[in-house]
mmCIF file of C-alpha atoms in Angstrom:
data_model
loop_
_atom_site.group_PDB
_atom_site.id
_atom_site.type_symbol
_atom_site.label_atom_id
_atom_site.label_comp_id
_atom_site.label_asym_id
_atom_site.label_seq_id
_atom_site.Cartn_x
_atom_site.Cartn_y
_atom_site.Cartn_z
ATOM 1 C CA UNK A 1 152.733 55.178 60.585
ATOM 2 C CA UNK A 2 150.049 58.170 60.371
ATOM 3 C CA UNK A 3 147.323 58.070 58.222
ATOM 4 C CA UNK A 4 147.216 60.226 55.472
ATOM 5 C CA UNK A 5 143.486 59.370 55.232
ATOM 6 C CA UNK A 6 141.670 62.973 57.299
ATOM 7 C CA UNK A 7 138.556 63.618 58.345
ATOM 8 C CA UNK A 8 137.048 66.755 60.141
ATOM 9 C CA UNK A 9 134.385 66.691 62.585
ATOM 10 C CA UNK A 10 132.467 69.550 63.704
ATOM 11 C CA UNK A 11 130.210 69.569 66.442
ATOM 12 C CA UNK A 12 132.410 67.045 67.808
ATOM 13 C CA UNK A 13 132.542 67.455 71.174
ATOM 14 C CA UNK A 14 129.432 65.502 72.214
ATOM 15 C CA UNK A 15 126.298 63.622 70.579
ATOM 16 C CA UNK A 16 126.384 62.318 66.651
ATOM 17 C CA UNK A 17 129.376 64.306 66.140
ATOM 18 C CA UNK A 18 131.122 62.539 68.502
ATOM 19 C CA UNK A 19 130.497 59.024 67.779
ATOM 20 C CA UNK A 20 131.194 60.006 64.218
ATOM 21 C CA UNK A 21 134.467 60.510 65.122
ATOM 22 C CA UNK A 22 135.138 57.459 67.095
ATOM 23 C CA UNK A 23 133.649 55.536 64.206
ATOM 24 C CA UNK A 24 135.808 57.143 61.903
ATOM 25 C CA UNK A 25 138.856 56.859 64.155
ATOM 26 C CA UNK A 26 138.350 53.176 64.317
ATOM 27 C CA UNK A 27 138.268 53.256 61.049
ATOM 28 C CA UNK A 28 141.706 54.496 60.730
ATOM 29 C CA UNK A 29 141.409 57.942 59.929
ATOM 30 C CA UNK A 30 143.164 60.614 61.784
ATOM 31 C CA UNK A 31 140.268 63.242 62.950
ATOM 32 C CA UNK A 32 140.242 66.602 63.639
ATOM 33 C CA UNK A 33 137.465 67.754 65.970
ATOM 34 C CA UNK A 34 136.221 70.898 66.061
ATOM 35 C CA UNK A 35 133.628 72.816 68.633
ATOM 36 C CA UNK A 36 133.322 75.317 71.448
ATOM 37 C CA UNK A 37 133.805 73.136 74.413
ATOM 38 C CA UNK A 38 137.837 72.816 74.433
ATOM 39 C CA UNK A 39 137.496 70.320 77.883
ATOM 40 C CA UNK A 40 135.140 68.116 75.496
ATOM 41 C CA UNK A 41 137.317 68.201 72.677
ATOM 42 C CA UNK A 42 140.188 67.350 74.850
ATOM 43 C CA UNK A 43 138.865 64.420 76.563
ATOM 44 C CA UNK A 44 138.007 62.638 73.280
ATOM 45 C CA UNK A 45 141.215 63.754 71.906
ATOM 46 C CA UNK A 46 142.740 61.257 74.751
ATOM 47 C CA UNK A 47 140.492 58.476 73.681
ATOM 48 C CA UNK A 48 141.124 58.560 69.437
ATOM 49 C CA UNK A 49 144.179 58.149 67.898
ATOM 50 C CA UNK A 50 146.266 60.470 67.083
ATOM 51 C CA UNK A 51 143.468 63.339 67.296
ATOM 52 C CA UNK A 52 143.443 67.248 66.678
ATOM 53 C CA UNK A 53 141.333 70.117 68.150
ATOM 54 C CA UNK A 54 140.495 73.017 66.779
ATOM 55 C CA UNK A 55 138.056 74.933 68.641
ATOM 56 C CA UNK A 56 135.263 77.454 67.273
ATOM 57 C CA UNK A 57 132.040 79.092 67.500
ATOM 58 C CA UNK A 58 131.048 78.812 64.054
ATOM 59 C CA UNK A 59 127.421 80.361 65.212
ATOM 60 C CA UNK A 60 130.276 83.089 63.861
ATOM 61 C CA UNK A 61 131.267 83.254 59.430
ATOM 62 C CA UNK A 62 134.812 84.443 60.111
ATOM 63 C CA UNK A 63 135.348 81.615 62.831
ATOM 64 C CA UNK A 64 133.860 79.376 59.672
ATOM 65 C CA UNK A 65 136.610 80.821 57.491
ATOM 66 C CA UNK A 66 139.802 80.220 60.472
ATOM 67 C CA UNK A 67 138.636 76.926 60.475
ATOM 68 C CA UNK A 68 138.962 76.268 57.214
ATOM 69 C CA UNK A 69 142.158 78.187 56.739
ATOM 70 C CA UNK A 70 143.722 76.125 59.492
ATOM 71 C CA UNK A 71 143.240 73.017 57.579
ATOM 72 C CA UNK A 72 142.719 73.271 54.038
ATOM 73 C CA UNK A 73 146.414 72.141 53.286
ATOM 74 C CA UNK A 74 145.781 69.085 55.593
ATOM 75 C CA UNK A 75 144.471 66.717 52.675
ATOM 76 C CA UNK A 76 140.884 66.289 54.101
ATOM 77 C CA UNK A 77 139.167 63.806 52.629
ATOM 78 C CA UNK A 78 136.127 63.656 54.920
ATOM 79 C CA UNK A 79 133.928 66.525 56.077
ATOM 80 C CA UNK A 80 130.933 66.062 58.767
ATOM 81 C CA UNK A 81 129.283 68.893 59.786
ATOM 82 C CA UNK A 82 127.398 68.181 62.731
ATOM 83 C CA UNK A 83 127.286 71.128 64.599
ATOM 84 C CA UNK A 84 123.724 72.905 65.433
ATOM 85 C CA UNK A 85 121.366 72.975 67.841
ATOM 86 C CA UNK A 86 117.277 73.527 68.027
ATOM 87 C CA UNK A 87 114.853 75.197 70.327
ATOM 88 C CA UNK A 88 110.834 74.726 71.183
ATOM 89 C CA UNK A 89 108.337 77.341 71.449
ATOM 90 C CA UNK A 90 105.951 79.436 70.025
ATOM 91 C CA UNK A 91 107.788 81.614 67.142
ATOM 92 C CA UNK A 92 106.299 84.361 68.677
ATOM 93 C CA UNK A 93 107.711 84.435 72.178
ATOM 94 C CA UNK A 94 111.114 82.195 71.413
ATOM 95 C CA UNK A 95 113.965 84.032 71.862
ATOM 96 C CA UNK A 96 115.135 85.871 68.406
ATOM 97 C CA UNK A 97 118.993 86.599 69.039
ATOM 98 C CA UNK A 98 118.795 82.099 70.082
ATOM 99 C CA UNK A 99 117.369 81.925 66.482
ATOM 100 C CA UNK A 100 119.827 83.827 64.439
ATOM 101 C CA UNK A 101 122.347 81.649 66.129
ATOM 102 C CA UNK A 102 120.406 79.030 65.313
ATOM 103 C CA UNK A 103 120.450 80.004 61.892
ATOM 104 C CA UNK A 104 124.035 81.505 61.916
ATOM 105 C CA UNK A 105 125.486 77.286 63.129
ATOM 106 C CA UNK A 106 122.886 75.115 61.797
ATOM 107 C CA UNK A 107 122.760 76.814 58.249
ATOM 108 C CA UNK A 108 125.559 79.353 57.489
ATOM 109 C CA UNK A 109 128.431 77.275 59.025
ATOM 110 C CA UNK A 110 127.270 74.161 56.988
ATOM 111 C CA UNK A 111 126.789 76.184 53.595
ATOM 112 C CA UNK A 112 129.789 78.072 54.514
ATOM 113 C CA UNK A 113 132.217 74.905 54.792
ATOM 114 C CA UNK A 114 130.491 72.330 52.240
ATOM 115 C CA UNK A 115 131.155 74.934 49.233
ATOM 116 C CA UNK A 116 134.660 75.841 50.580
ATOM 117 C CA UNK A 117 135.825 72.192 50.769
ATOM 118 C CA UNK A 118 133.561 70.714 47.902
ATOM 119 C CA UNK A 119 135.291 73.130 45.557
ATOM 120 C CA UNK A 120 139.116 71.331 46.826
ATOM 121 C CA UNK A 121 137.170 67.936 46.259
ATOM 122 C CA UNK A 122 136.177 68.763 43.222
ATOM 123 C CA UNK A 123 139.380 69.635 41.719
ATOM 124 C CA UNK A 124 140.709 66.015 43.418
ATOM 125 C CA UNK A 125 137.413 64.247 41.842
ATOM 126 C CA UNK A 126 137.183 62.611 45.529
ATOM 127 C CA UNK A 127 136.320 63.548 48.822
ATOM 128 C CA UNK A 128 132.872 62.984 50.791
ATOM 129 C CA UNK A 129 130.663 65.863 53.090
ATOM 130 C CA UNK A 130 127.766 64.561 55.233
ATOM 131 C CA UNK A 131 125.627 67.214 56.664
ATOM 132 C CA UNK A 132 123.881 65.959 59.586
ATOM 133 C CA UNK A 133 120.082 67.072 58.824
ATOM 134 C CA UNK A 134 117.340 65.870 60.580
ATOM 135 C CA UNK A 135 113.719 64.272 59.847
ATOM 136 C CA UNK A 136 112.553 67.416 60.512
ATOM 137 C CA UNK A 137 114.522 68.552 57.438
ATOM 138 C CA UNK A 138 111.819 66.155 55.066
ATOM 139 C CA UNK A 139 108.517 67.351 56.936
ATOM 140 C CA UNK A 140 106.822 70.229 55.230
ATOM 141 C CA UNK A 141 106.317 71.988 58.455
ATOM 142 C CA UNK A 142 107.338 72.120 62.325
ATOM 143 C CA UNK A 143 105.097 74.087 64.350
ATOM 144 C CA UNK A 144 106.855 74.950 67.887
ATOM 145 C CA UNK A 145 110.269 74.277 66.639
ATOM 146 C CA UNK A 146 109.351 76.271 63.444
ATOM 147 C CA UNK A 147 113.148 77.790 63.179
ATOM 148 C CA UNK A 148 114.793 74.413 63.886
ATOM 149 C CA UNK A 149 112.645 72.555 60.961
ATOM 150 C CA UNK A 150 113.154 75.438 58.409
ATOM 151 C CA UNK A 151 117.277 75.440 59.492
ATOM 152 C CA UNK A 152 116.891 71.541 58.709
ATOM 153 C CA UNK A 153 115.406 71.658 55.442
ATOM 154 C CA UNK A 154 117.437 74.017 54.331
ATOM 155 C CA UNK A 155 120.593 71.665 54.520
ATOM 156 C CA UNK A 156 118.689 68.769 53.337
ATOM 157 C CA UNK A 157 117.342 70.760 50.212
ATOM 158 C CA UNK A 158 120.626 72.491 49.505
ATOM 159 C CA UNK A 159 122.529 68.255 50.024
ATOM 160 C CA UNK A 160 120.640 66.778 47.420
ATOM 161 C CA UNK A 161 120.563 69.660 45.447
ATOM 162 C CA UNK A 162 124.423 69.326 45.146
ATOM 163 C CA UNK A 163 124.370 65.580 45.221
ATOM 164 C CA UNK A 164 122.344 65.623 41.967
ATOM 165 C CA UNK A 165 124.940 68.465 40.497
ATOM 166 C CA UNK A 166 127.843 65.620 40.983
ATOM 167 C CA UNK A 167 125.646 63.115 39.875
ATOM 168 C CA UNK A 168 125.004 64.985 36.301
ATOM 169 C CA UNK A 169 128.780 66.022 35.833
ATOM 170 C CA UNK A 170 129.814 62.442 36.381
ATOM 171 C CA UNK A 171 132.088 63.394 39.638
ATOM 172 C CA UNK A 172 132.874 60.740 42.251
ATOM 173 C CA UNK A 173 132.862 63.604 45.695
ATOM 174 C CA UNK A 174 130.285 62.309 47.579
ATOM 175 C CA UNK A 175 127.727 64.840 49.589
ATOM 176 C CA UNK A 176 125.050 63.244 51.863
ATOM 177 C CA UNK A 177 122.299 64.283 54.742
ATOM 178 C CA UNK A 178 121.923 62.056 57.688
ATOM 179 C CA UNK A 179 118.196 62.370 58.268
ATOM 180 C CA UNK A 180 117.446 61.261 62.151
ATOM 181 C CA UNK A 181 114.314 60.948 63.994
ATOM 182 C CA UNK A 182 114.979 61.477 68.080
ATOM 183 C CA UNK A 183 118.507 60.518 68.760
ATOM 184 C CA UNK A 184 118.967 60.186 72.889
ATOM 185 C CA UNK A 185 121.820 63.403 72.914
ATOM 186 C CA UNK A 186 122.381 66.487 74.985
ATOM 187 C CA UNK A 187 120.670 67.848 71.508
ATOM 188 C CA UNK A 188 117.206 67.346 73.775
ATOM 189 C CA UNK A 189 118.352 69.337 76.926
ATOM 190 C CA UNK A 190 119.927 72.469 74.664
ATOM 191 C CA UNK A 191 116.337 72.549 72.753
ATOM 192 C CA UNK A 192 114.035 71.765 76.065
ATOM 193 C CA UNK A 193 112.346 68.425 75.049
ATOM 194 C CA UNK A 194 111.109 65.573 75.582
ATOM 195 C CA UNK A 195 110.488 63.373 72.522
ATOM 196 C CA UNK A 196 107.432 61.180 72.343
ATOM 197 C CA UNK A 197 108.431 58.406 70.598
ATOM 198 C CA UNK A 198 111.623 55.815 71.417
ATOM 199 C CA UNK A 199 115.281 57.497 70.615
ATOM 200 C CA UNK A 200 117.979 55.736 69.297
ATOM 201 C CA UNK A 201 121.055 56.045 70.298
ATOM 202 C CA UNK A 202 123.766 58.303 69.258
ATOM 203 C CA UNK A 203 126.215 55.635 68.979
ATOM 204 C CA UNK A 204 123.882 53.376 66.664
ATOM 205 C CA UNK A 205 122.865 56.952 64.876
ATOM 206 C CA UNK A 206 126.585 57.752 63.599
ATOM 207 C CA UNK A 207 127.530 54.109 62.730
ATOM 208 C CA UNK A 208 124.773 53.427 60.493
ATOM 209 C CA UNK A 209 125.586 57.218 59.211
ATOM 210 C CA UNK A 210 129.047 56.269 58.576
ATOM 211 C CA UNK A 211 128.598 53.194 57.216
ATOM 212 C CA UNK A 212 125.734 54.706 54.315
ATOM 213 C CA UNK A 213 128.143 57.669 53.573
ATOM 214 C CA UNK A 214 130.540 54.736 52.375
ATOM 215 C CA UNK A 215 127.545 53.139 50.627
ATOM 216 C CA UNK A 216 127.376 56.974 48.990
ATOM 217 C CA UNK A 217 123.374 57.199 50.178
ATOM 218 C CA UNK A 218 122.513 60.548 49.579
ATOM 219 C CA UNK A 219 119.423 60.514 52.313
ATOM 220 C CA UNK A 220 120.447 58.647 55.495
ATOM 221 C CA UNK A 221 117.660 58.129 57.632
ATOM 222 C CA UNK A 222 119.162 55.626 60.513
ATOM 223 C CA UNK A 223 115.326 53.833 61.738
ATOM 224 C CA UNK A 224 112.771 51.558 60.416
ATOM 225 C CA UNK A 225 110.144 53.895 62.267
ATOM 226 C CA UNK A 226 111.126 57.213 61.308
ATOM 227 C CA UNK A 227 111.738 55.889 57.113
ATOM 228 C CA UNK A 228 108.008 54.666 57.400
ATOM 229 C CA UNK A 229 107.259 57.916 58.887
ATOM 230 C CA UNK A 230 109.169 59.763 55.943
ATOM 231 C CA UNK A 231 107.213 57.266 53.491
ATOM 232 C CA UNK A 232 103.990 58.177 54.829
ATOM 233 C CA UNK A 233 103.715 61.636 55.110
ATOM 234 C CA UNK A 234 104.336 62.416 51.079
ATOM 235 C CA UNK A 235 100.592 60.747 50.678
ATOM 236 C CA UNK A 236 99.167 62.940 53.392
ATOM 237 C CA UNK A 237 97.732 66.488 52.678
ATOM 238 C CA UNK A 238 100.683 69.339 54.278
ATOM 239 C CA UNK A 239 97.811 70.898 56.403
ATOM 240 C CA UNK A 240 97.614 67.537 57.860
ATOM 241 C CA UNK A 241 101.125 67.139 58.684
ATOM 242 C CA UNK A 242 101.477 70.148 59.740
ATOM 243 C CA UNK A 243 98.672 69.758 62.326
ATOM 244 C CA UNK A 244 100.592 66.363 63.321
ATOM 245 C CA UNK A 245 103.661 67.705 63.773
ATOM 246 C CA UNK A 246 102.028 70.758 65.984
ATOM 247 C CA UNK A 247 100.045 67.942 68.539
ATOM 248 C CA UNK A 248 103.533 66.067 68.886
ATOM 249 C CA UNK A 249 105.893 69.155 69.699
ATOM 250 C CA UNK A 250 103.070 70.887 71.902
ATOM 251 C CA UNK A 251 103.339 67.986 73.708
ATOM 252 C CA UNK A 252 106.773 68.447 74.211
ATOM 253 C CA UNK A 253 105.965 71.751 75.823
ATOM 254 C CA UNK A 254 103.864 70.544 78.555
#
């Protein structure tokens, strides 16, 4: 029998995204996975159950607005958006036309589809959205991956923003932010580094993701290390951090 139960998974084709939607395929939910690597999206398509693709570059609003079109009648229940990317460097001499996509897939795209889809949700009182933030998204600074860390707390700002709207008017949608520290993904290569401290993997990333969405945790930050890191840093002066944050990434440019 097919499973009326839906989710949609962008930024599926590799990384978080896609052990999101083998986690939520094993689950029982038909997916849909969306991104702009057809061949990727085709092999894991083989693997789930009863899987869609829909590919797009939603670096671009109208391919933000197809997508949605193409499945708003499809009775989504579940919406991950997972797609972005990052990049290191001084802001001076990193690459601007890489930061307004930047911008354009880790910000638009995700405030694009979480108001189109939260409004359906809304009207159903049910549905959940996870945007997939980062830790950077709860620093008050990045220095050499300035663009990525402002992308990042954008989304995490604008999640619990909305989360505490819900919260107020009593509605049961669920909206969340998965918070990771390093995560061992092709996320690394795209952005040119080399973290400094122990990744997890992607695999143990989305199921403890998953599995907190369900709990309805608004923050979800998947490591003991990287919460005590979180913890710590709201005691400590910004100029600090800041300076913290700018020895560990210009590290990551040597």
């Amino acid at each position: 029998m097919v499973t009326k139960r839906i989710a949609l998974v962008t930024g599926a084709s590799s990384g978080i995204g896609r052990d999101i939607a083998r986690n939520l395929s094993r689950r029982g939910f038909r997916v849909i996975l969306s991104a702009r690597r057809e061949n990727r999206l085709l092999e894991l398509k083989e693997e789930l159950v009863n899987a869609e693709i829909i590919t797009a570059d939603l670096t671009k609003q109208e391919e933000c607005f197809r997508l949605y079109e193409e499945v708003k009648d499809k009775n989504i229940c579940i919406l991950v958006n997972c797609a972005g990317f990052g990049a290191l460097g001084e802001f001076a001499e990193t690459d601007l036309d890489n930061e307004l996509d930047m911008i354009d897939l880790n910000v638009k795209s995700v405030h694009i589809l979480t108001k189109l889809f939260l409004k359906g949700f809304k009207e159903k009182d049910k549905g959940f959205i996870l945007n997939v933030s980062s830790s950077a998204g709860l620093m008050p600074s990045g220095p050499y991956m300035s663009a990525y860390y402002a992308t990042k707390a954008y989304i995490t700002s604008l999640t619990t923003s909305i989360a505490h709207e819900l919260k107020e008017q009593g509605s049961r949608v669920y909206v969340g932010a998965l918070c990771p520290g390093p995560v061992d993904t092709e996320f690394n290569e795209v952005a040119g580094v080399n973290f400094g401290v122990k990744s997890i993997s992607s695999e143990y990333c989305a199921d403890y993701a998953v599995k907190k969405m369900f709990e309805r945790k608004t923050i979800i930050v998947p490591s003991l290390s990287m919460k005590a890191g979180v913890v710590a840093q709201r005691f400590v002066p910004r100029s600090v951090m800041s300076k913290i944050t700018s020895e560990i990434q210009k590290k990551k440019l040597d």
